[in-house]
PDB file of C-alpha atoms in Angstrom:
ATOM      1  CA  MET H   1     -88.483  57.088 -87.321  1.00 41.00           C
ATOM      2  CA  PRO H   2     -83.361  57.955 -89.360  1.00 38.00           C
ATOM      3  CA  SER H   3     -83.304  56.768 -91.623  1.00 37.00           C
ATOM      4  CA  LEU H   4     -86.414  56.751 -89.072  1.00 38.00           C
ATOM      5  CA  ARG H   5     -88.046  53.815 -87.465  1.00 41.00           C
ATOM      6  CA  GLN H   6     -85.924  50.962 -87.333  1.00 36.00           C
ATOM      7  CA  LEU H   7     -81.908  53.041 -84.909  1.00 33.00           C
ATOM      8  CA  THR H   8     -87.435  55.614 -87.334  1.00 33.00           C
ATOM      9  CA  SER H   9     -84.551  55.957 -89.462  1.00 30.00           C
ATOM     10  CA  SER H  10     -87.055  56.615 -86.708  1.00 32.00           C
ATOM     11  CA  LEU H  11     -83.159  54.238 -83.798  1.00 32.00           C
ATOM     12  CA  LEU H  12     -87.289  52.914 -85.644  1.00 32.00           C
ATOM     13  CA  LEU H  13     -87.266  50.192 -82.136  1.00 36.00           C
ATOM     14  CA  ALA H  14     -90.898  49.008 -82.131  1.00 36.00           C
ATOM     15  CA  THR H  15     -92.016  46.294 -79.811  1.00 37.00           C
ATOM     16  CA  GLY H  16     -95.280  44.544 -79.601  1.00 37.00           C
ATOM     17  CA  LEU H  17     -97.110  42.900 -76.813  1.00 38.00           C
ATOM     18  CA  LEU H  18     -99.752  40.417 -77.716  1.00 36.00           C
ATOM     19  CA  LEU H  19    -101.993  39.601 -74.750  1.00 36.00           C
ATOM     20  CA  ALA H  20    -104.362  36.638 -74.915  1.00 34.00           C
ATOM     21  CA  ALA H  21    -106.304  35.057 -72.129  1.00 33.00           C
ATOM     22  CA  CYS H  22    -104.412  32.320 -70.238  1.00 38.00           C
ATOM     23  CA  GLY H  23    -105.696  30.725 -67.130  1.00 42.00           C
ATOM     24  CA  GLU H  24    -107.771  32.197 -64.393  1.00 48.00           C
ATOM     25  CA  ASP H  25    -105.539  35.220 -63.620  1.00 63.00           C
ATOM     26  CA  LYS H  26    -102.683  35.313 -66.229  1.00 69.00           C
ATOM     27  CA  ALA H  27    -102.375  36.199 -69.845  1.00 64.00           C
ATOM     28  CA  ARG H  28     -99.767  35.269 -72.435  1.00 59.00           C
ATOM     29  CA  VAL H  29     -97.395  37.784 -73.833  1.00 63.00           C
ATOM     30  CA  THR H  30     -95.483  37.873 -76.953  1.00 58.00           C
ATOM     31  CA  LEU H  31     -92.897  40.811 -77.424  1.00 58.00           C
ATOM     32  CA  LYS H  32     -92.190  42.085 -80.788  1.00 60.00           C
ATOM     33  CA  LEU H  33     -89.454  44.527 -81.821  1.00 62.00           C
ATOM     34  CA  THR H  34     -89.117  47.017 -84.745  1.00 61.00           C
ATOM     35  CA  ASP H  35     -87.106  50.075 -85.234  1.00 60.00           C
ATOM     36  CA  ALA H  36     -86.649  53.387 -86.889  1.00 53.00           C
ATOM     37  CA  PRO H  37     -83.557  53.738 -89.207  1.00 47.00           C
ATOM     38  CA  GLY H  38     -80.876  56.311 -88.533  1.00 51.00           C
ATOM     39  CA  ASP H  39     -79.017  58.615 -91.340  1.00 57.00           C
ATOM     40  CA  GLY H  40     -75.165  57.826 -91.672  1.00 67.00           C
ATOM     41  CA  ILE H  41     -75.609  54.850 -89.310  1.00 82.00           C
ATOM     42  CA  GLU H  42     -74.947  51.582 -91.211  1.00 86.00           C
ATOM     43  CA  LYS H  43     -75.293  49.145 -88.482  1.00 87.00           C
ATOM     44  CA  ALA H  44     -76.746  49.285 -84.887  1.00 87.00           C
ATOM     45  CA  VAL H  45     -76.261  46.007 -83.143  1.00 90.00           C
ATOM     46  CA  VAL H  46     -77.324  45.601 -79.389  1.00 88.00           C
ATOM     47  CA  THR H  47     -77.585  42.691 -76.977  1.00 90.00           C
ATOM     48  CA  ILE H  48     -80.802  42.719 -75.060  1.00 86.00           C
ATOM     49  CA  SER H  49     -80.392  40.629 -72.091  1.00 88.00           C
ATOM     50  CA  LYS H  50     -83.408  41.238 -70.042  1.00 87.00           C
ATOM     51  CA  VAL H  51     -87.001  42.631 -70.657  1.00 84.00           C
ATOM     52  CA  TYR H  52     -89.350  43.096 -67.847  1.00 85.00           C
ATOM     53  CA  LEU H  53     -92.712  44.801 -66.884  1.00 82.00           C
ATOM     54  CA  LYS H  54     -92.700  46.965 -63.908  1.00 79.00           C
ATOM     55  CA  GLY H  55     -96.082  47.426 -61.912  1.00 73.00           C
ATOM     56  CA  SER H  56     -98.283  46.181 -59.452  1.00 65.00           C
ATOM     57  CA  VAL H  57     -99.611  42.665 -59.770  1.00 61.00           C
ATOM     58  CA  GLU H  58    -102.971  41.874 -58.417  1.00 55.00           C
ATOM     59  CA  GLY H  59    -103.030  40.716 -54.873  1.00 49.00           C
ATOM     60  CA  GLU H  60     -99.187  41.094 -54.517  1.00 53.00           C
ATOM     61  CA  GLU H  61     -98.501  44.652 -53.548  1.00 50.00           C
ATOM     62  CA  GLY H  62     -94.977  45.845 -54.323  1.00 50.00           C
ATOM     63  CA  LYS H  63     -94.214  42.690 -56.329  1.00 58.00           C
ATOM     64  CA  GLY H  64     -94.846  44.208 -59.688  1.00 64.00           C
ATOM     65  CA  ASP H  65     -91.731  43.255 -61.794  1.00 78.00           C
ATOM     66  CA  VAL H  66     -92.476  40.487 -64.318  1.00 82.00           C
ATOM     67  CA  VAL H  67     -89.549  39.310 -66.482  1.00 86.00           C
ATOM     68  CA  LEU H  68     -90.399  38.557 -70.119  1.00 83.00           C
ATOM     69  CA  LEU H  69     -86.981  37.917 -71.375  1.00 84.00           C
ATOM     70  CA  SER H  70     -83.859  36.558 -69.557  1.00 86.00           C
ATOM     71  CA  GLU H  71     -81.810  35.050 -72.195  1.00 87.00           C
ATOM     72  CA  PRO H  72     -79.611  37.491 -74.172  1.00 89.00           C
ATOM     73  CA  VAL H  73     -80.839  38.395 -77.792  1.00 87.00           C
ATOM     74  CA  THR H  74     -78.425  40.140 -80.116  1.00 89.00           C
ATOM     75  CA  THR H  75     -79.954  41.910 -83.130  1.00 84.00           C
ATOM     76  CA  ASP H  76     -79.127  44.593 -85.749  1.00 85.00           C
ATOM     77  CA  LEU H  77     -81.873  47.137 -85.258  1.00 80.00           C
ATOM     78  CA  LEU H  78     -81.391  48.445 -88.920  1.00 77.00           C
ATOM     79  CA  THR H  79     -82.753  45.127 -90.411  1.00 74.00           C
ATOM     80  CA  LEU H  80     -85.930  45.663 -88.909  1.00 69.00           C
ATOM     81  CA  ALA H  81     -87.148  48.813 -90.689  1.00 62.00           C
ATOM     82  CA  ASN H  82     -90.626  48.423 -91.844  1.00 62.00           C
ATOM     83  CA  ASP H  83     -90.820  45.027 -90.009  1.00 61.00           C
ATOM     84  CA  THR H  84     -90.923  43.283 -86.402  1.00 62.00           C
ATOM     85  CA  ALA H  85     -89.227  40.467 -84.963  1.00 61.00           C
ATOM     86  CA  ASP H  86     -90.430  38.242 -81.863  1.00 68.00           C
ATOM     87  CA  LEU H  87     -88.281  38.651 -78.810  1.00 69.00           C
ATOM     88  CA  VAL H  88     -90.666  36.750 -76.592  1.00 69.00           C
ATOM     89  CA  THR H  89     -93.269  34.327 -77.366  1.00 67.00           C
ATOM     90  CA  ASP H  90     -96.130  33.401 -75.029  1.00 70.00           C
ATOM     91  CA  ALA H  91     -94.744  34.470 -71.666  1.00 70.00           C
ATOM     92  CA  GLU H  92     -97.137  34.168 -68.773  1.00 75.00           C
ATOM     93  CA  VAL H  93     -98.024  37.568 -67.121  1.00 75.00           C
ATOM     94  CA  PRO H  94    -100.155  37.748 -64.038  1.00 78.00           C
ATOM     95  CA  ALA H  95    -103.033  40.200 -63.984  1.00 74.00           C
ATOM     96  CA  GLY H  96    -102.198  43.659 -62.827  1.00 73.00           C
ATOM     97  CA  THR H  97    -101.348  47.186 -63.909  1.00 74.00           C
ATOM     98  CA  TYR H  98     -97.763  47.957 -65.370  1.00 76.00           C
ATOM     99  CA  LYS H  99     -96.409  51.341 -65.529  1.00 75.00           C
ATOM    100  CA  GLU H 100     -93.137  50.578 -67.408  1.00 77.00           C
ATOM    101  CA  LEU H 101     -91.471  48.182 -70.120  1.00 80.00           C
ATOM    102  CA  ARG H 102     -87.815  47.941 -69.590  1.00 83.00           C
ATOM    103  CA  PHE H 103     -85.010  46.785 -71.623  1.00 81.00           C
ATOM    104  CA  VAL H 104     -81.588  45.880 -70.226  1.00 86.00           C
ATOM    105  CA  ILE H 105     -78.859  46.370 -73.032  1.00 87.00           C
ATOM    106  CA  THR H 106     -75.496  44.876 -72.022  1.00 88.00           C
ATOM    107  CA  GLY H 107     -73.650  45.717 -75.023  1.00 89.00           C
ATOM    108  CA  GLY H 108     -73.464  46.790 -78.602  1.00 90.00           C
ATOM    109  CA  TYR H 109     -71.770  48.580 -81.550  1.00 92.00           C
ATOM    110  CA  ILE H 110     -72.613  50.928 -84.273  1.00 91.00           C
ATOM    111  CA  GLN H 111     -71.104  51.254 -87.718  1.00 91.00           C
ATOM    112  CA  VAL H 112     -71.037  54.784 -89.162  1.00 88.00           C
ATOM    113  CA  LYS H 113     -69.799  56.405 -92.235  1.00 82.00           C
ATOM    114  CA  GLN H 114     -67.110  58.986 -91.451  1.00 79.00           C
ATOM    115  CA  ASP H 115     -64.691  60.921 -93.947  1.00 78.00           C
ATOM    116  CA  GLY H 116     -65.643  58.378 -96.616  1.00 80.00           C
ATOM    117  CA  GLN H 117     -64.942  55.247 -94.357  1.00 86.00           C
ATOM    118  CA  SER H 118     -66.986  52.788 -92.256  1.00 89.00           C
ATOM    119  CA  ARG H 119     -65.914  53.060 -88.541  1.00 90.00           C
ATOM    120  CA  ILE H 120     -66.997  50.997 -85.609  1.00 93.00           C
ATOM    121  CA  PHE H 121     -67.734  52.179 -82.182  1.00 93.00           C
ATOM    122  CA  ALA H 122     -68.313  49.459 -79.540  1.00 93.00           C
ATOM    123  CA  THR H 123     -69.044  49.120 -75.792  1.00 92.00           C
ATOM    124  CA  SER H 124     -65.841  46.993 -75.737  1.00 91.00           C
ATOM    125  CA  ALA H 125     -63.104  45.735 -78.139  1.00 92.00           C
ATOM    126  CA  ASN H 126     -64.196  42.263 -77.284  1.00 92.00           C
ATOM    127  CA  TYR H 127     -68.033  42.612 -77.313  1.00 93.00           C
ATOM    128  CA  GLU H 128     -69.397  39.411 -78.494  1.00 92.00           C
ATOM    129  CA  GLY H 129     -71.471  40.738 -81.146  1.00 92.00           C
ATOM    130  CA  LEU H 130     -68.835  42.098 -83.189  1.00 94.00           C
ATOM    131  CA  PRO H 131     -68.023  40.612 -86.530  1.00 91.00           C
ATOM    132  CA  GLU H 132     -64.929  38.374 -86.753  1.00 90.00           C
ATOM    133  CA  GLY H 133     -61.845  40.229 -87.249  1.00 89.00           C
ATOM    134  CA  ALA H 134     -63.529  43.585 -86.721  1.00 91.00           C
ATOM    135  CA  GLN H 135     -61.463  46.657 -86.028  1.00 92.00           C
ATOM    136  CA  VAL H 136     -62.913  48.896 -83.104  1.00 93.00           C
ATOM    137  CA  ASP H 137     -62.187  52.572 -83.827  1.00 91.00           C
ATOM    138  CA  GLY H 138     -63.836  54.115 -80.761  1.00 90.00           C
ATOM    139  CA  ASP H 139     -66.086  53.807 -77.755  1.00 92.00           C
ATOM    140  CA  LEU H 140     -69.713  53.479 -77.605  1.00 92.00           C
ATOM    141  CA  GLN H 141     -71.145  54.437 -74.085  1.00 88.00           C
ATOM    142  CA  MET H 142     -74.560  53.155 -72.828  1.00 83.00           C
ATOM    143  CA  PRO H 143     -75.252  55.055 -69.507  1.00 75.00           C
ATOM    144  CA  SER H 144     -77.714  52.859 -67.232  1.00 63.00           C
ATOM    145  CA  ALA H 145     -78.465  50.685 -70.042  1.00 62.00           C
ATOM    146  CA  SER H 146     -77.152  47.713 -68.249  1.00 62.00           C
ATOM    147  CA  SER H 147     -78.342  48.424 -64.810  1.00 64.00           C
ATOM    148  CA  SER H 148     -81.770  49.615 -64.243  1.00 62.00           C
ATOM    149  CA  GLY H 149     -82.819  49.195 -67.949  1.00 68.00           C
ATOM    150  CA  LEU H 150     -84.172  51.561 -70.494  1.00 73.00           C
ATOM    151  CA  LYS H 151     -87.774  52.850 -69.732  1.00 72.00           C
ATOM    152  CA  VAL H 152     -90.349  52.672 -72.515  1.00 73.00           C
ATOM    153  CA  LYS H 153     -92.655  55.683 -72.329  1.00 66.00           C
ATOM    154  CA  PHE H 154     -96.186  54.676 -73.382  1.00 65.00           C
ATOM    155  CA  ASP H 155     -98.468  56.805 -75.508  1.00 59.00           C
ATOM    156  CA  LYS H 156     -99.920  59.707 -73.260  1.00 55.00           C
ATOM    157  CA  ASP H 157     -98.278  58.044 -70.188  1.00 50.00           C
ATOM    158  CA  ALA H 158    -101.004  55.296 -70.100  1.00 52.00           C
ATOM    159  CA  ASP H 159    -100.498  52.297 -67.806  1.00 56.00           C
ATOM    160  CA  VAL H 160    -100.740  48.773 -69.060  1.00 62.00           C
ATOM    161  CA  THR H 161    -103.643  46.813 -67.609  1.00 63.00           C
ATOM    162  CA  ILE H 162    -103.556  43.088 -68.010  1.00 62.00           C
ATOM    163  CA  THR H 163    -106.512  40.942 -67.086  1.00 59.00           C
ATOM    164  CA  SER H 164    -107.205  37.360 -67.628  1.00 59.00           C
ATOM    165  CA  ASP H 165    -110.183  37.976 -69.879  1.00 58.00           C
ATOM    166  CA  ASP H 166    -108.227  40.364 -72.123  1.00 52.00           C
ATOM    167  CA  ASP H 167    -108.640  40.235 -75.862  1.00 46.00           C
ATOM    168  CA  GLN H 168    -105.500  40.021 -77.904  1.00 53.00           C
ATOM    169  CA  LYS H 169    -103.581  43.188 -77.438  1.00 54.00           C
ATOM    170  CA  VAL H 170    -100.326  44.554 -79.138  1.00 59.00           C
ATOM    171  CA  ILE H 171     -98.096  47.337 -77.823  1.00 64.00           C
ATOM    172  CA  LEU H 172     -95.754  48.841 -80.364  1.00 69.00           C
ATOM    173  CA  VAL H 173     -92.339  50.272 -79.214  1.00 71.00           C
ATOM    174  CA  ASP H 174     -90.540  52.634 -81.452  1.00 74.00           C
ATOM    175  CA  PHE H 175     -86.729  52.823 -80.880  1.00 74.00           C
ATOM    176  CA  ASP H 176     -85.777  55.983 -82.700  1.00 75.00           C
ATOM    177  CA  VAL H 177     -82.232  55.332 -83.724  1.00 74.00           C
ATOM    178  CA  ALA H 178     -81.460  58.717 -85.156  1.00 75.00           C
ATOM    179  CA  GLN H 179     -82.217  60.431 -81.879  1.00 75.00           C
ATOM    180  CA  SER H 180     -80.776  57.590 -79.708  1.00 78.00           C
ATOM    181  CA  PHE H 181     -76.983  57.578 -80.904  1.00 79.00           C
ATOM    182  CA  GLY H 182     -74.858  60.845 -81.140  1.00 80.00           C
ATOM    183  CA  LYS H 183     -71.227  61.824 -80.702  1.00 78.00           C
ATOM    184  CA  GLU H 184     -69.898  62.942 -77.431  1.00 68.00           C
ATOM    185  CA  ALA H 185     -69.350  66.550 -77.109  1.00 59.00           C
ATOM    186  CA  GLY H 186     -65.908  67.654 -77.701  1.00 60.00           C
ATOM    187  CA  ASN H 187     -63.091  65.872 -79.434  1.00 63.00           C
ATOM    188  CA  SER H 188     -63.164  62.590 -77.693  1.00 67.00           C
ATOM    189  CA  GLY H 189     -64.333  60.640 -80.641  1.00 72.00           C
ATOM    190  CA  LYS H 190     -66.716  58.789 -78.485  1.00 86.00           C
ATOM    191  CA  TRP H 191     -70.469  57.854 -79.313  1.00 89.00           C
ATOM    192  CA  VAL H 192     -73.116  57.769 -76.781  1.00 88.00           C
ATOM    193  CA  MET H 193     -76.495  55.838 -76.734  1.00 83.00           C
ATOM    194  CA  ARG H 194     -79.235  57.827 -74.851  1.00 78.00           C
ATOM    195  CA  PRO H 195     -82.213  55.933 -76.117  1.00 71.00           C
ATOM    196  CA  ILE H 196     -85.631  57.545 -77.258  1.00 72.00           C
ATOM    197  CA  ILE H 197     -88.056  54.826 -76.882  1.00 71.00           C
ATOM    198  CA  LYS H 198     -91.849  55.283 -77.136  1.00 70.00           C
ATOM    199  CA  GLY H 199     -94.816  52.832 -77.110  1.00 66.00           C
ATOM    200  CA  ALA H 200     -98.438  52.736 -78.052  1.00 60.00           C
ATOM    201  CA  ASP H 201    -101.115  49.970 -78.277  1.00 58.00           C
ATOM    202  CA  MET H 202    -100.427  48.122 -81.635  1.00 55.00           C
ATOM    203  CA  ARG H 203    -103.966  48.390 -82.688  1.00 55.00           C
ATOM    204  CA  PHE H 204    -103.508  52.149 -82.509  1.00 59.00           C
ATOM    205  CA  SER H 205    -100.557  52.117 -84.674  1.00 67.00           C
ATOM    206  CA  GLY H 206    -100.930  53.268 -88.325  1.00 77.00           C
ATOM    207  CA  ASN H 207     -99.048  53.465 -91.587  1.00 87.00           C
ATOM    208  CA  VAL H 208     -98.288  56.157 -94.267  1.00 93.00           C
ATOM    209  CA  GLU H 209     -98.748  55.312 -97.956  1.00 95.00           C
ATOM    210  CA  VAL H 210     -96.943  57.583-100.375  1.00 97.00           C
ATOM    211  CA  THR H 211     -98.088  57.710-103.986  1.00 97.00           C
ATOM    212  CA  LEU H 212     -95.918  59.188-106.902  1.00 96.00           C
ATOM    213  CA  GLN H 213     -97.766  59.672-110.184  1.00 94.00           C
ATOM    214  CA  LEU H 214     -96.556  61.141-113.564  1.00 91.00           C
ATOM    215  CA  GLY H 215     -98.373  64.062-114.556  1.00 91.00           C
ATOM    216  CA  ASP H 216    -100.253  64.560-117.878  1.00 89.00           C
ATOM    217  CA  GLY H 217     -98.140  64.711-120.852  1.00 85.00           C
ATOM    218  CA  LEU H 218     -94.870  63.796-118.856  1.00 85.00           C
ATOM    219  CA  SER H 219     -92.790  60.708-119.938  1.00 79.00           C
ATOM    220  CA  PHE H 220     -89.211  59.667-119.300  1.00 75.00           C
ATOM    221  CA  PRO H 221     -87.019  60.186-122.368  1.00 68.00           C
ATOM    222  CA  MET H 222     -85.875  56.662-122.631  1.00 58.00           C
ATOM    223  CA  PRO H 223     -87.597  53.651-121.183  1.00 58.00           C
ATOM    224  CA  GLY H 224     -85.560  51.990-118.642  1.00 55.00           C
ATOM    225  CA  THR H 225     -83.234  54.992-117.815  1.00 54.00           C
ATOM    226  CA  THR H 226     -85.040  56.981-115.146  1.00 62.00           C
ATOM    227  CA  GLN H 227     -88.350  55.619-114.064  1.00 83.00           C
ATOM    228  CA  LEU H 228     -90.697  56.211-111.127  1.00 88.00           C
ATOM    229  CA  SER H 229     -88.969  53.335-109.280  1.00 87.00           C
ATOM    230  CA  GLY H 230     -85.697  55.400-109.120  1.00 90.00           C
ATOM    231  CA  PHE H 231     -87.365  57.773-107.002  1.00 94.00           C
ATOM    232  CA  SER H 232     -87.574  57.500-103.159  1.00 95.00           C
ATOM    233  CA  ALA H 233     -89.972  58.588-100.445  1.00 96.00           C
ATOM    234  CA  VAL H 234     -88.524  60.182 -97.078  1.00 94.00           C
ATOM    235  CA  LEU H 235     -90.575  60.052 -93.972  1.00 93.00           C
ATOM    236  CA  ILE H 236     -89.810  62.496 -91.302  1.00 91.00           C
ATOM    237  CA  ASN H 237     -90.962  62.291 -87.662  1.00 87.00           C
ATOM    238  CA  ALA H 238     -91.530  65.147 -85.305  1.00 85.00           C
ATOM    239  CA  ASP H 239     -87.900  64.664 -83.784  1.00 81.00           C
ATOM    240  CA  GLY H 240     -86.382  65.070 -87.260  1.00 84.00           C
ATOM    241  CA  SER H 241     -85.464  61.413 -87.741  1.00 83.00           C
ATOM    242  CA  ARG H 242     -85.733  60.300 -91.386  1.00 85.00           C
ATOM    243  CA  GLU H 243     -86.515  57.051 -93.034  1.00 86.00           C
ATOM    244  CA  THR H 244     -85.955  56.652 -96.732  1.00 89.00           C
ATOM    245  CA  MET H 245     -87.834  53.948 -98.857  1.00 90.00           C
ATOM    246  CA  PRO H 246     -87.568  53.332-102.818  1.00 92.00           C
ATOM    247  CA  PHE H 247     -90.692  53.343-104.691  1.00 95.00           C
ATOM    248  CA  THR H 248     -92.200  50.290-106.043  1.00 92.00           C
ATOM    249  CA  LEU H 249     -94.105  50.446-109.479  1.00 90.00           C
ATOM    250  CA  ALA H 250     -97.870  49.820-109.250  1.00 90.00           C
ATOM    251  CA  THR H 251     -98.269  50.769-113.098  1.00 87.00           C
ATOM    252  CA  ASN H 252     -95.933  52.470-115.615  1.00 82.00           C
ATOM    253  CA  SER H 253     -97.101  55.799-114.265  1.00 87.00           C
ATOM    254  CA  VAL H 254     -97.801  55.101-110.709  1.00 92.00           C
ATOM    255  CA  ALA H 255     -95.356  54.040-107.845  1.00 94.00           C
ATOM    256  CA  VAL H 256     -96.002  53.500-104.148  1.00 96.00           C
ATOM    257  CA  ALA H 257     -93.958  53.368-100.800  1.00 95.00           C
ATOM    258  CA  ASP H 258     -95.707  52.261 -97.686  1.00 93.00           C
ATOM    259  CA  PHE H 259     -94.382  53.024 -94.200  1.00 90.00           C
ATOM    260  CA  LYS H 260     -95.711  50.584 -91.629  1.00 84.00           C
ATOM    261  CA  TYR H 261     -95.739  50.340 -87.790  1.00 78.00           C
ATOM    262  CA  LEU H 262     -95.758  53.939 -86.954  1.00 82.00           C
ATOM    263  CA  LEU H 263     -96.786  55.410 -83.598  1.00 77.00           C
ATOM    264  CA  PRO H 264     -99.467  58.065 -83.736  1.00 80.00           C
ATOM    265  CA  GLY H 265     -98.288  61.576 -84.273  1.00 84.00           C
ATOM    266  CA  ASP H 266     -97.314  64.193 -86.900  1.00 91.00           C
ATOM    267  CA  TYR H 267     -95.074  63.365 -89.784  1.00 94.00           C
ATOM    268  CA  GLN H 268     -93.670  64.877 -93.006  1.00 96.00           C
ATOM    269  CA  VAL H 269     -93.171  63.319 -96.227  1.00 97.00           C
ATOM    270  CA  ASP H 270     -90.391  64.224 -98.909  1.00 97.00           C
ATOM    271  CA  LEU H 271     -89.083  62.903-102.121  1.00 97.00           C
ATOM    272  CA  VAL H 272     -85.710  62.118-103.440  1.00 95.00           C
ATOM    273  CA  ALA H 273     -84.978  61.978-107.168  1.00 93.00           C
ATOM    274  CA  PRO H 274     -82.158  59.845-109.002  1.00 90.00           C
ATOM    275  CA  THR H 275     -78.811  61.668-109.304  1.00 88.00           C
ATOM    276  CA  GLY H 276     -79.032  64.407-111.849  1.00 87.00           C
ATOM    277  CA  VAL H 277     -82.689  64.650-112.177  1.00 89.00           C
ATOM    278  CA  SER H 278     -84.605  67.676-110.977  1.00 92.00           C
ATOM    279  CA  PHE H 279     -88.414  67.847-110.695  1.00 94.00           C
ATOM    280  CA  THR H 280     -91.378  69.663-109.320  1.00 95.00           C
ATOM    281  CA  THR H 281     -94.751  68.444-107.794  1.00 96.00           C
ATOM    282  CA  ASP H 282     -98.283  69.449-107.574  1.00 96.00           C
ATOM    283  CA  ILE H 283     -98.074  69.910-103.790  1.00 97.00           C
ATOM    284  CA  ALA H 284     -95.303  71.657-101.622  1.00 96.00           C
ATOM    285  CA  ARG H 285     -92.765  69.501-100.237  1.00 97.00           C
ATOM    286  CA  PRO H 286     -92.219  68.356 -97.523  1.00 96.00           C
ATOM    287  CA  ALA H 287     -95.939  67.494 -97.158  1.00 97.00           C
ATOM    288  CA  ALA H 288     -97.439  67.368 -93.564  1.00 97.00           C
ATOM    289  CA  THR H 289     -99.530  64.236 -92.578  1.00 96.00           C
ATOM    290  CA  SER H 290    -100.796  62.763 -89.455  1.00 92.00           C
ATOM    291  CA  VAL H 291    -101.025  59.115 -88.295  1.00 87.00           C
ATOM    292  CA  SER H 292    -104.048  58.485 -86.221  1.00 79.00           C
ATOM    293  CA  SER H 293    -104.918  55.306 -84.205  1.00 71.00           C
ATOM    294  CA  GLY H 294    -105.369  52.232 -86.611  1.00 70.00           C
ATOM    295  CA  VAL H 295    -105.731  54.473 -89.772  1.00 79.00           C
ATOM    296  CA  GLU H 296    -103.736  54.571 -93.056  1.00 84.00           C
ATOM    297  CA  SER H 297    -102.686  58.202 -94.025  1.00 92.00           C
ATOM    298  CA  ASP H 298    -102.300  58.776 -97.607  1.00 95.00           C
ATOM    299  CA  VAL H 299     -99.956  61.356 -99.286  1.00 97.00           C
ATOM    300  CA  HIS H 300    -100.168  61.686-103.074  1.00 97.00           C
ATOM    301  CA  PHE H 301     -97.607  63.471-105.304  1.00 98.00           C
ATOM    302  CA  THR H 302     -97.928  64.268-108.975  1.00 96.00           C
ATOM    303  CA  LEU H 303     -94.843  65.111-110.913  1.00 95.00           C
ATOM    304  CA  THR H 304     -95.653  68.434-112.923  1.00 94.00           C
ATOM    305  CA  SER H 305     -91.991  68.652-114.474  1.00 92.00           C
ATOM    306  CA  ILE H 306     -89.016  66.606-114.846  1.00 88.00           C
ATOM    307  CA  ASP H 307     -85.579  67.791-116.158  1.00 87.00           C
ATOM    308  CA  PHE H 308     -82.545  65.462-116.839  1.00 80.00           C
TER     309      PHE H 308
END
């Protein structure tokens, strides 16, 4: 959720599996991708070369790997905050029980802010996903990402069972960017990707709607200078990844920020004011909230004082 959800914020990656009936013993699968943003990371580009389910196909003991994606897809995970993108559409999957979803990542780079400058760390200086003319300042290492693939841990370690008469299902996979990229120990200057990826049935994902309201008697000194839309909401997941979202005015005195595609769990919500503004609210910050299966959580702040 690094910013959070999108590499959350949190990297916040989220993936969906849409399972619909298809034939006598197969289902159709669509794979969706989303992510949690990461503080200080400006870009997080990866090339996903293969995605597969690992398990036990009915009637074929020991032959449980089903490839969903074999053509490389390159994407900037940070463009997917609060959104999803299709990686696979209508792949046929045999009925069976699948214990893992795995991503094989064969290259990538991150662009980070260091000492007031943007620096690029890539898996190689000639990685195909780099912008034309980009200067690579250091190495990005991805242990095991291109061999056995990165395992997606499903909520409560539940297996994924696919049957020919399934109703449509969605599994959301959250790739926490902030927790997945970090500097290598020491002074090598290298960065390392050790992905934190979690999944849950999309039906059981939720959202957090944050509302900010002016208290009675409060107003901004000059219309158009500093308004509620100048504030931002900050969502913090259990691992400490943060996602920041500007408020959108609903009325002159109420603003809203809606964080979508969240896995069930505990979160905190905080506020950030425009530069030079201090404020207090009616409830303590950060405020605790929980996301439950298929439910919207609401956090409401009322400004009780504003100083410019």
